[in-house]
PDB file of C-alpha atoms in Angstrom:
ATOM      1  CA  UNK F   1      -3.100  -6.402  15.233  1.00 57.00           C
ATOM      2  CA  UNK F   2      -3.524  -2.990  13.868  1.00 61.00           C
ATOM      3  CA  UNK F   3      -0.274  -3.323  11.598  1.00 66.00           C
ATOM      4  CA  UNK F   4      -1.784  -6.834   9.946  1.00 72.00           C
ATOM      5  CA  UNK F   5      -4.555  -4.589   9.067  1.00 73.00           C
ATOM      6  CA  UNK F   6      -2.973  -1.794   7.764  1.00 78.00           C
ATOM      7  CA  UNK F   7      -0.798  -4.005   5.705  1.00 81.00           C
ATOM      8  CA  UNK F   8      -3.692  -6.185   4.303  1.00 85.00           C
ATOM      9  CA  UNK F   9      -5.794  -2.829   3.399  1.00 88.00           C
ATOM     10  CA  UNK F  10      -2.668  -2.265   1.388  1.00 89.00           C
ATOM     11  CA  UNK F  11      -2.052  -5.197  -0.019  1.00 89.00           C
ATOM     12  CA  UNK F  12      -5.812  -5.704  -0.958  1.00 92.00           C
ATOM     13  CA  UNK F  13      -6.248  -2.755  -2.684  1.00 93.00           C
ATOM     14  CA  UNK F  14      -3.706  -2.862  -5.142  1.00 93.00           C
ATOM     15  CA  UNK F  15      -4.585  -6.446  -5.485  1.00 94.00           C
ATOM     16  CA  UNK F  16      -8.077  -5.636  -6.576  1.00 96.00           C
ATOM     17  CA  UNK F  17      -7.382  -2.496  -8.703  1.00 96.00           C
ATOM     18  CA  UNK F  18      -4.285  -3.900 -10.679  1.00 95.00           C
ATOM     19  CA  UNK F  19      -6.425  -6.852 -11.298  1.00 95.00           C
ATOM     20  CA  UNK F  20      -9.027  -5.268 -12.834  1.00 97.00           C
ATOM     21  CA  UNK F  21      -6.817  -2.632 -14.103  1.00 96.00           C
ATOM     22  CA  UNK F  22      -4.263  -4.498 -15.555  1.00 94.00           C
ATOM     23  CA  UNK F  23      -6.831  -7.004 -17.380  1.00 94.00           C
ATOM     24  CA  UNK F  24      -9.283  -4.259 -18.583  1.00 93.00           C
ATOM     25  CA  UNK F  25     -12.201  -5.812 -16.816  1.00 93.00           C
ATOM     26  CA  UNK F  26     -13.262  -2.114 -15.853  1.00 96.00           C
ATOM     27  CA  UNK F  27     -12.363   1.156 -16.762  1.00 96.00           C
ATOM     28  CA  UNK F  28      -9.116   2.525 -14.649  1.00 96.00           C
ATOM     29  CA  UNK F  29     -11.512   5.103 -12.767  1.00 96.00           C
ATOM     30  CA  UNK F  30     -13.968   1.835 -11.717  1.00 97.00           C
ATOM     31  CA  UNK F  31     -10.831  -0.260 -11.139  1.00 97.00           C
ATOM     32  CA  UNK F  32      -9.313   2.546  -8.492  1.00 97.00           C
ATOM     33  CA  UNK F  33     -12.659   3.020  -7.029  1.00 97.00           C
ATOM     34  CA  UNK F  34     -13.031  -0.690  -6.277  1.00 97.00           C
ATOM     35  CA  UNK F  35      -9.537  -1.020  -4.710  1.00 96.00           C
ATOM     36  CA  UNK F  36     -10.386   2.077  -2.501  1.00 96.00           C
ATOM     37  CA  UNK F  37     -13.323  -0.230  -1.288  1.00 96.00           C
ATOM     38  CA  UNK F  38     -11.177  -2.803  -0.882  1.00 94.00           C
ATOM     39  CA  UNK F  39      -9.214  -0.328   1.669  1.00 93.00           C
ATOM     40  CA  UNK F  40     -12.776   1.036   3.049  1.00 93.00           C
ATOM     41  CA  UNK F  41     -13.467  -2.367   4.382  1.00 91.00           C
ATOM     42  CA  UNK F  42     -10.702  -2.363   6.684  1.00 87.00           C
ATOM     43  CA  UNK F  43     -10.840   0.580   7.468  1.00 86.00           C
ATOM     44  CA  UNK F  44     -14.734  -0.334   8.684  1.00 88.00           C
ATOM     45  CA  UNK F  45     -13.341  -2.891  11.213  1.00 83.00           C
ATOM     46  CA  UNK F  46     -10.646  -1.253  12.402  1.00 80.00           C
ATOM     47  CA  UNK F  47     -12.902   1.988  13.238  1.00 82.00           C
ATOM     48  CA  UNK F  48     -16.207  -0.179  14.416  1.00 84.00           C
ATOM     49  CA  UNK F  49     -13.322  -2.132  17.190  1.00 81.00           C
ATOM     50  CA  UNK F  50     -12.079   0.520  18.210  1.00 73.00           C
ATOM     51  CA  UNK F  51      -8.571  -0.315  17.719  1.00 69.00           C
ATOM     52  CA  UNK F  52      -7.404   2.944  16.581  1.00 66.00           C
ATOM     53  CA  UNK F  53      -8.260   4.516  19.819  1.00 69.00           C
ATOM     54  CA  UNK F  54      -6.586   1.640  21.928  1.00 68.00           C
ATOM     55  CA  UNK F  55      -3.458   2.114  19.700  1.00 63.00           C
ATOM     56  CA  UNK F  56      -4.102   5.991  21.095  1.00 63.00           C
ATOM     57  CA  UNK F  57      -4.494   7.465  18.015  1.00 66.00           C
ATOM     58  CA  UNK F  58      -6.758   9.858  17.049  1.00 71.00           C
ATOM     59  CA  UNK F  59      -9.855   8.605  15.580  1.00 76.00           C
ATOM     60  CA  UNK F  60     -10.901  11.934  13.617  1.00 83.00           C
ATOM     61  CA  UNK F  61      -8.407  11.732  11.118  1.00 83.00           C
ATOM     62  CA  UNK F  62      -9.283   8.264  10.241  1.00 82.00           C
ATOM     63  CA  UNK F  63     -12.691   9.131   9.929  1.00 87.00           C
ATOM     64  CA  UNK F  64     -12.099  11.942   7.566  1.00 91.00           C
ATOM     65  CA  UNK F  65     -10.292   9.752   5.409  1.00 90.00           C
ATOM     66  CA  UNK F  66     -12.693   7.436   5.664  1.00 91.00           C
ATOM     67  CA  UNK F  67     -15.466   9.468   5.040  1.00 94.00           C
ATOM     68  CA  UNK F  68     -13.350  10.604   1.582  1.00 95.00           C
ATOM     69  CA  UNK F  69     -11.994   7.042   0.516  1.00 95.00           C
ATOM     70  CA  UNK F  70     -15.974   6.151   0.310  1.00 95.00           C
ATOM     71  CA  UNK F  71     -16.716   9.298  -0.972  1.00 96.00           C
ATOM     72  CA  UNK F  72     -14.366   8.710  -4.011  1.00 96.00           C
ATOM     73  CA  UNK F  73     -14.822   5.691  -4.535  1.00 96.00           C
ATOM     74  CA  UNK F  74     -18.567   5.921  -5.092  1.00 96.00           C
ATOM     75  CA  UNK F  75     -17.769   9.040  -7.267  1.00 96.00           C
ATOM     76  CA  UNK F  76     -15.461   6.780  -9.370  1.00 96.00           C
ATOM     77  CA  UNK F  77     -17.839   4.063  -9.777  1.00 96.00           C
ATOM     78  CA  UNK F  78     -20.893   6.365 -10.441  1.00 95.00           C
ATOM     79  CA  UNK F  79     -18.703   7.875 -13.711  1.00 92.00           C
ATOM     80  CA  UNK F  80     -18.839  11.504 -11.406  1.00 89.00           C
ATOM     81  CA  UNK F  81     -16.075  13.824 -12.725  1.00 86.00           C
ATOM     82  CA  UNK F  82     -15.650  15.192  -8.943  1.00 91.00           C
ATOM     83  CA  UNK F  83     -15.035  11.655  -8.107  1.00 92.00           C
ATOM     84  CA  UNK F  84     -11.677  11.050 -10.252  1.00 93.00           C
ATOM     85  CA  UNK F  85     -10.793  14.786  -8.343  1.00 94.00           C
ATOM     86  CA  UNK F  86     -11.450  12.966  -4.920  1.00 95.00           C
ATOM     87  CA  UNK F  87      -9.622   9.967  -5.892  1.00 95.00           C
ATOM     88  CA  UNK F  88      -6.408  12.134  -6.723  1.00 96.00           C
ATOM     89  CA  UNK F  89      -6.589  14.140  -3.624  1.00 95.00           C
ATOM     90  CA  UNK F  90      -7.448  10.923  -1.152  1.00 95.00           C
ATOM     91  CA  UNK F  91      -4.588   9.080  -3.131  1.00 95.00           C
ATOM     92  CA  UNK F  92      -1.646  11.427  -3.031  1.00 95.00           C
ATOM     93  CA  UNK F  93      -2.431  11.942   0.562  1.00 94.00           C
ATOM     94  CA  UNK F  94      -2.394   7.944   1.210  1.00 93.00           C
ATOM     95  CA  UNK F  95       1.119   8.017  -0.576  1.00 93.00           C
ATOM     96  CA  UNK F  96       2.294  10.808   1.443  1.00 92.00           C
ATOM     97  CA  UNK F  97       1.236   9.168   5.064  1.00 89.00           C
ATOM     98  CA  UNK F  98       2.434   5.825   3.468  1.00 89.00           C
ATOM     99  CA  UNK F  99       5.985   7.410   2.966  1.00 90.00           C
ATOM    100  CA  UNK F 100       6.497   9.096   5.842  1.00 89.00           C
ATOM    101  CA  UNK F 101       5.112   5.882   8.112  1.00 85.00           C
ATOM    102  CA  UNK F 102       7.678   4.419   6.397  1.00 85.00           C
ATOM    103  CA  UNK F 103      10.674   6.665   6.649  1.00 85.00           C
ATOM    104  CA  UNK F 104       9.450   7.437  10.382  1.00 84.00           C
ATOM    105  CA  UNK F 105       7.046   4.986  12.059  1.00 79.00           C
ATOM    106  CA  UNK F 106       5.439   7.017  14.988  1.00 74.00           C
ATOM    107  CA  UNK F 107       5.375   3.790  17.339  1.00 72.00           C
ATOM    108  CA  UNK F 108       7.207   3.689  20.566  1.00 71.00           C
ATOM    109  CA  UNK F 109       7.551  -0.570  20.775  1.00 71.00           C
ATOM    110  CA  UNK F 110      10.384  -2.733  19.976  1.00 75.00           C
ATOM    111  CA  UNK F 111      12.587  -2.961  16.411  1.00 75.00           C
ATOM    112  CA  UNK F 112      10.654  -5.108  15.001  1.00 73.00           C
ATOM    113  CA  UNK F 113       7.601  -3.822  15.534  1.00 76.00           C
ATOM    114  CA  UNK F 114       8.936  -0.748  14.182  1.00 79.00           C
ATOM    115  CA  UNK F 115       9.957  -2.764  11.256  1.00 78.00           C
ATOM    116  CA  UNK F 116       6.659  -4.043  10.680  1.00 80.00           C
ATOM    117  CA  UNK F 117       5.437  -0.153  10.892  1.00 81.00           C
ATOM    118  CA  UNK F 118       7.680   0.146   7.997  1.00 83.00           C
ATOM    119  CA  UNK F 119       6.308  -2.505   5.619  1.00 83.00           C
ATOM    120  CA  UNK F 120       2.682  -0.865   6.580  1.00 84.00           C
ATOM    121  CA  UNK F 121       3.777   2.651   5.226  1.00 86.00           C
ATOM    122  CA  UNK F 122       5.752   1.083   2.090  1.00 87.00           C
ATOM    123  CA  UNK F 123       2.338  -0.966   1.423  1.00 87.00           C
ATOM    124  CA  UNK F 124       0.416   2.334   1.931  1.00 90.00           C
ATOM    125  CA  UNK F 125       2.865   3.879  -0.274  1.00 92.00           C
ATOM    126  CA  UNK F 126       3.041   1.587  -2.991  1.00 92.00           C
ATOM    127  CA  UNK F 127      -1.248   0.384  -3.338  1.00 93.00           C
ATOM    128  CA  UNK F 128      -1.619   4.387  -3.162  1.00 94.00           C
ATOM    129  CA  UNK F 129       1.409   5.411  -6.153  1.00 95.00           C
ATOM    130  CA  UNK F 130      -0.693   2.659  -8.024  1.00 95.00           C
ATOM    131  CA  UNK F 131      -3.526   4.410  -7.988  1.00 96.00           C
ATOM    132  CA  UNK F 132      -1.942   8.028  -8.053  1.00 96.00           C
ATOM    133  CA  UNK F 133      -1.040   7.408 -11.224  1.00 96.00           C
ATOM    134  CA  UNK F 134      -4.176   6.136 -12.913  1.00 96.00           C
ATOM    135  CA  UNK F 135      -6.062   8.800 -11.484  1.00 95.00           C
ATOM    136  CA  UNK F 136      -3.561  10.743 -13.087  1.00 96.00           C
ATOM    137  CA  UNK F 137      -3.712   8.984 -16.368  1.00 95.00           C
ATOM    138  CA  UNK F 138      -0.539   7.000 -16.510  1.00 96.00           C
ATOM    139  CA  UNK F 139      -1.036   3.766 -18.374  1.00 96.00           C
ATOM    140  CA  UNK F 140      -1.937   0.733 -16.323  1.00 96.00           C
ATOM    141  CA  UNK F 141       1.344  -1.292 -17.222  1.00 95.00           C
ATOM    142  CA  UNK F 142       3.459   1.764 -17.267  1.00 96.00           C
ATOM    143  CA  UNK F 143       1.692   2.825 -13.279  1.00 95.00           C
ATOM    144  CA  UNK F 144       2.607  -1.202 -12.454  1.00 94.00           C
ATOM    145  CA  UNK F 145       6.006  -0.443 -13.315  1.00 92.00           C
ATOM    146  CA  UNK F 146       7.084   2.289 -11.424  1.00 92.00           C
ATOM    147  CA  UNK F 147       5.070   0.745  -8.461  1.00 92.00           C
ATOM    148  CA  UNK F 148       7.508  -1.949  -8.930  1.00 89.00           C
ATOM    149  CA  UNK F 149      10.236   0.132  -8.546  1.00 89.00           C
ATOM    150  CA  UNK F 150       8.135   1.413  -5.326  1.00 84.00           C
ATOM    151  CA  UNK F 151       8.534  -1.886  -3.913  1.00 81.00           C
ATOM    152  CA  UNK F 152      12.352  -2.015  -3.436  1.00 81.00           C
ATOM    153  CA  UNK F 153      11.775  -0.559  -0.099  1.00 76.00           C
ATOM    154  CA  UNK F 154       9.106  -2.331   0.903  1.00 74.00           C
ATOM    155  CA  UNK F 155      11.400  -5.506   0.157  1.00 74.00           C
ATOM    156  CA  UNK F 156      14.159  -4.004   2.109  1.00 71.00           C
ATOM    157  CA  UNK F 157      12.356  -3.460   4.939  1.00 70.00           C
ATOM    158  CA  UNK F 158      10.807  -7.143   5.231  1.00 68.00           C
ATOM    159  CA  UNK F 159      14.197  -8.760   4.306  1.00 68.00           C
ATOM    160  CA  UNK F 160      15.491  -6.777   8.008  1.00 66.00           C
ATOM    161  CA  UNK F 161      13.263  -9.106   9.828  1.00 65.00           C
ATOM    162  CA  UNK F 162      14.392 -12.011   8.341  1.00 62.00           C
ATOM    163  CA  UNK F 163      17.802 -13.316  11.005  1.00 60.00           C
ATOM    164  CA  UNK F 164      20.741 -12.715   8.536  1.00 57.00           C
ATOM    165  CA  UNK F 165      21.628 -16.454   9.623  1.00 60.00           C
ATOM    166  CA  UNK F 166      17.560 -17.659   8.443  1.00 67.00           C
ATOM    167  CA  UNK F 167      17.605 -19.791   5.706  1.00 71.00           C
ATOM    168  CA  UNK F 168      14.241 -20.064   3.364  1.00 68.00           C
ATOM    169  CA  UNK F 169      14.425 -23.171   1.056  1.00 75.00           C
ATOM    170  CA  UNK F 170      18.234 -23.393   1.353  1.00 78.00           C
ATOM    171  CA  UNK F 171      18.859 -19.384   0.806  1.00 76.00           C
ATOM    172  CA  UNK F 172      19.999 -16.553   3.216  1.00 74.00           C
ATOM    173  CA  UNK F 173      18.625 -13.032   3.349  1.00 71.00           C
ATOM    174  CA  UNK F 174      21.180 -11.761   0.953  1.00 75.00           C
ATOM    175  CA  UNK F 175      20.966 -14.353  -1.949  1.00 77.00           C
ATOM    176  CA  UNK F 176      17.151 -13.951  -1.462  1.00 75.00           C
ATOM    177  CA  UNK F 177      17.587 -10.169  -1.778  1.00 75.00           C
ATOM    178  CA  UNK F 178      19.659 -10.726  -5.149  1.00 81.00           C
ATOM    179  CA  UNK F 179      17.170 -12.603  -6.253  1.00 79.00           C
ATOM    180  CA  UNK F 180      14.178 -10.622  -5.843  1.00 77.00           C
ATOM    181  CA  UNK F 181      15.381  -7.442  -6.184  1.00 80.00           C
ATOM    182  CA  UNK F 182      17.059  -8.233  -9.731  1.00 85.00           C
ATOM    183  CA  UNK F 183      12.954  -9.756 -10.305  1.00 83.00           C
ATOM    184  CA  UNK F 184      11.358  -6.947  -9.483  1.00 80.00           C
ATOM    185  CA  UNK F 185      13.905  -4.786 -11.803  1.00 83.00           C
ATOM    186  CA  UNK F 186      13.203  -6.989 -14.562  1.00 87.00           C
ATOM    187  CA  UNK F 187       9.676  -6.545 -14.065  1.00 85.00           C
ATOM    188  CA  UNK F 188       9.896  -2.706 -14.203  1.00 83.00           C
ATOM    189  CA  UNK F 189      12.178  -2.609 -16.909  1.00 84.00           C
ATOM    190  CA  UNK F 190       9.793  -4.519 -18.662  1.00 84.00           C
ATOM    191  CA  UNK F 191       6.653  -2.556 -17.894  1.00 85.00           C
ATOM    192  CA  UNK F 192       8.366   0.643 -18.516  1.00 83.00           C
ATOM    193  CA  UNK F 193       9.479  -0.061 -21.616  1.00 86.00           C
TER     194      UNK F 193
END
């Protein structure tokens, strides 16, 4: 489903660039362009099936963005100044679709497939704020940090499509919140600081 996708374009590209980010493997600028690959390959299957247009949306847009993810990231990995200027434009607007998907999913189906609109635009969100800030020079570990804090939503929202009465390994949704919400603020605190 178009949402799976969406969400594992997400979650793949801040996988791959806050790996090699994070553990120095490449420069930041090779790291970002890598994740936005990551992204690109997704984005190949989901415009070679066709599935934006059966989801009726527009394919143009997609294709634009496309067309600029690959652009950047082969401007990142080739060392090209106008590439780290791509990868700042194609990021921030990422983030910005990523938080309004979020705060306003534009799908006419039931809750929880709203819901699951949701986690794609705090995904979105959060993989793009990752690399909005390196593109913008923040410190890997500092960037993780505040993506961290990113992902408070993103938990949120998946913790609303858990049945308040659902137990996971003994625990209901509002122990597990406690529990990974007071993680993920330890994790922050300890990256930002």
């Amino acid at each position: 489903h178009y949402l799976g996708h969406g969400i594992a374009s997400s979650a793949s590209q801040l996988a791959v660039t806050s790996l090699l980010a994070l553990t120095g493997t490449t420069s930041v600028e090779e790291a970002v362009g890598f994740g936005m690959l990551a992204r690109g390959a997704y984005m190949t299957e989901m415009l070679l099936s066709g599935k934006y247009k059966e989801l009726g949306v527009p394919t143009s847009p997609h294709v634009l963005m496309y067309t600029l993810l690959l652009g950047a990231a082969f401007g990142l990995l080739s060392g090209s100044s106008d590439g780290i200027t791509l990868a700042k434009i194609v990021s921030v607007i990422l983030a910005g679709h990523g938080s309004l998907l979020f705060l306003k999913p534009r799908i006419d189906e039931d809750d929880d497939t709203k819901q699951m609109a949701k986690v794609d635009g705090a995904y979105m969100f959060v993989s793009s704020l990752f690399s909005t800030l390196l593109v913008f020079g923040v410190d890997p570990v500092k960037a993780m940090g505040y993506s961290a804090i990113g992902c408070l939503p993103l938990f949120a929202t998946l913790v609303s499509l858990v049945a308040d009465d659902a137990q996971i390994f003994g625990l209901n949704s509002e122990q597990w919140t406690f529990i990974v919400v007071l993680f993920i603020g330890a994790s922050a605190f300890g990256m930002l600081t």
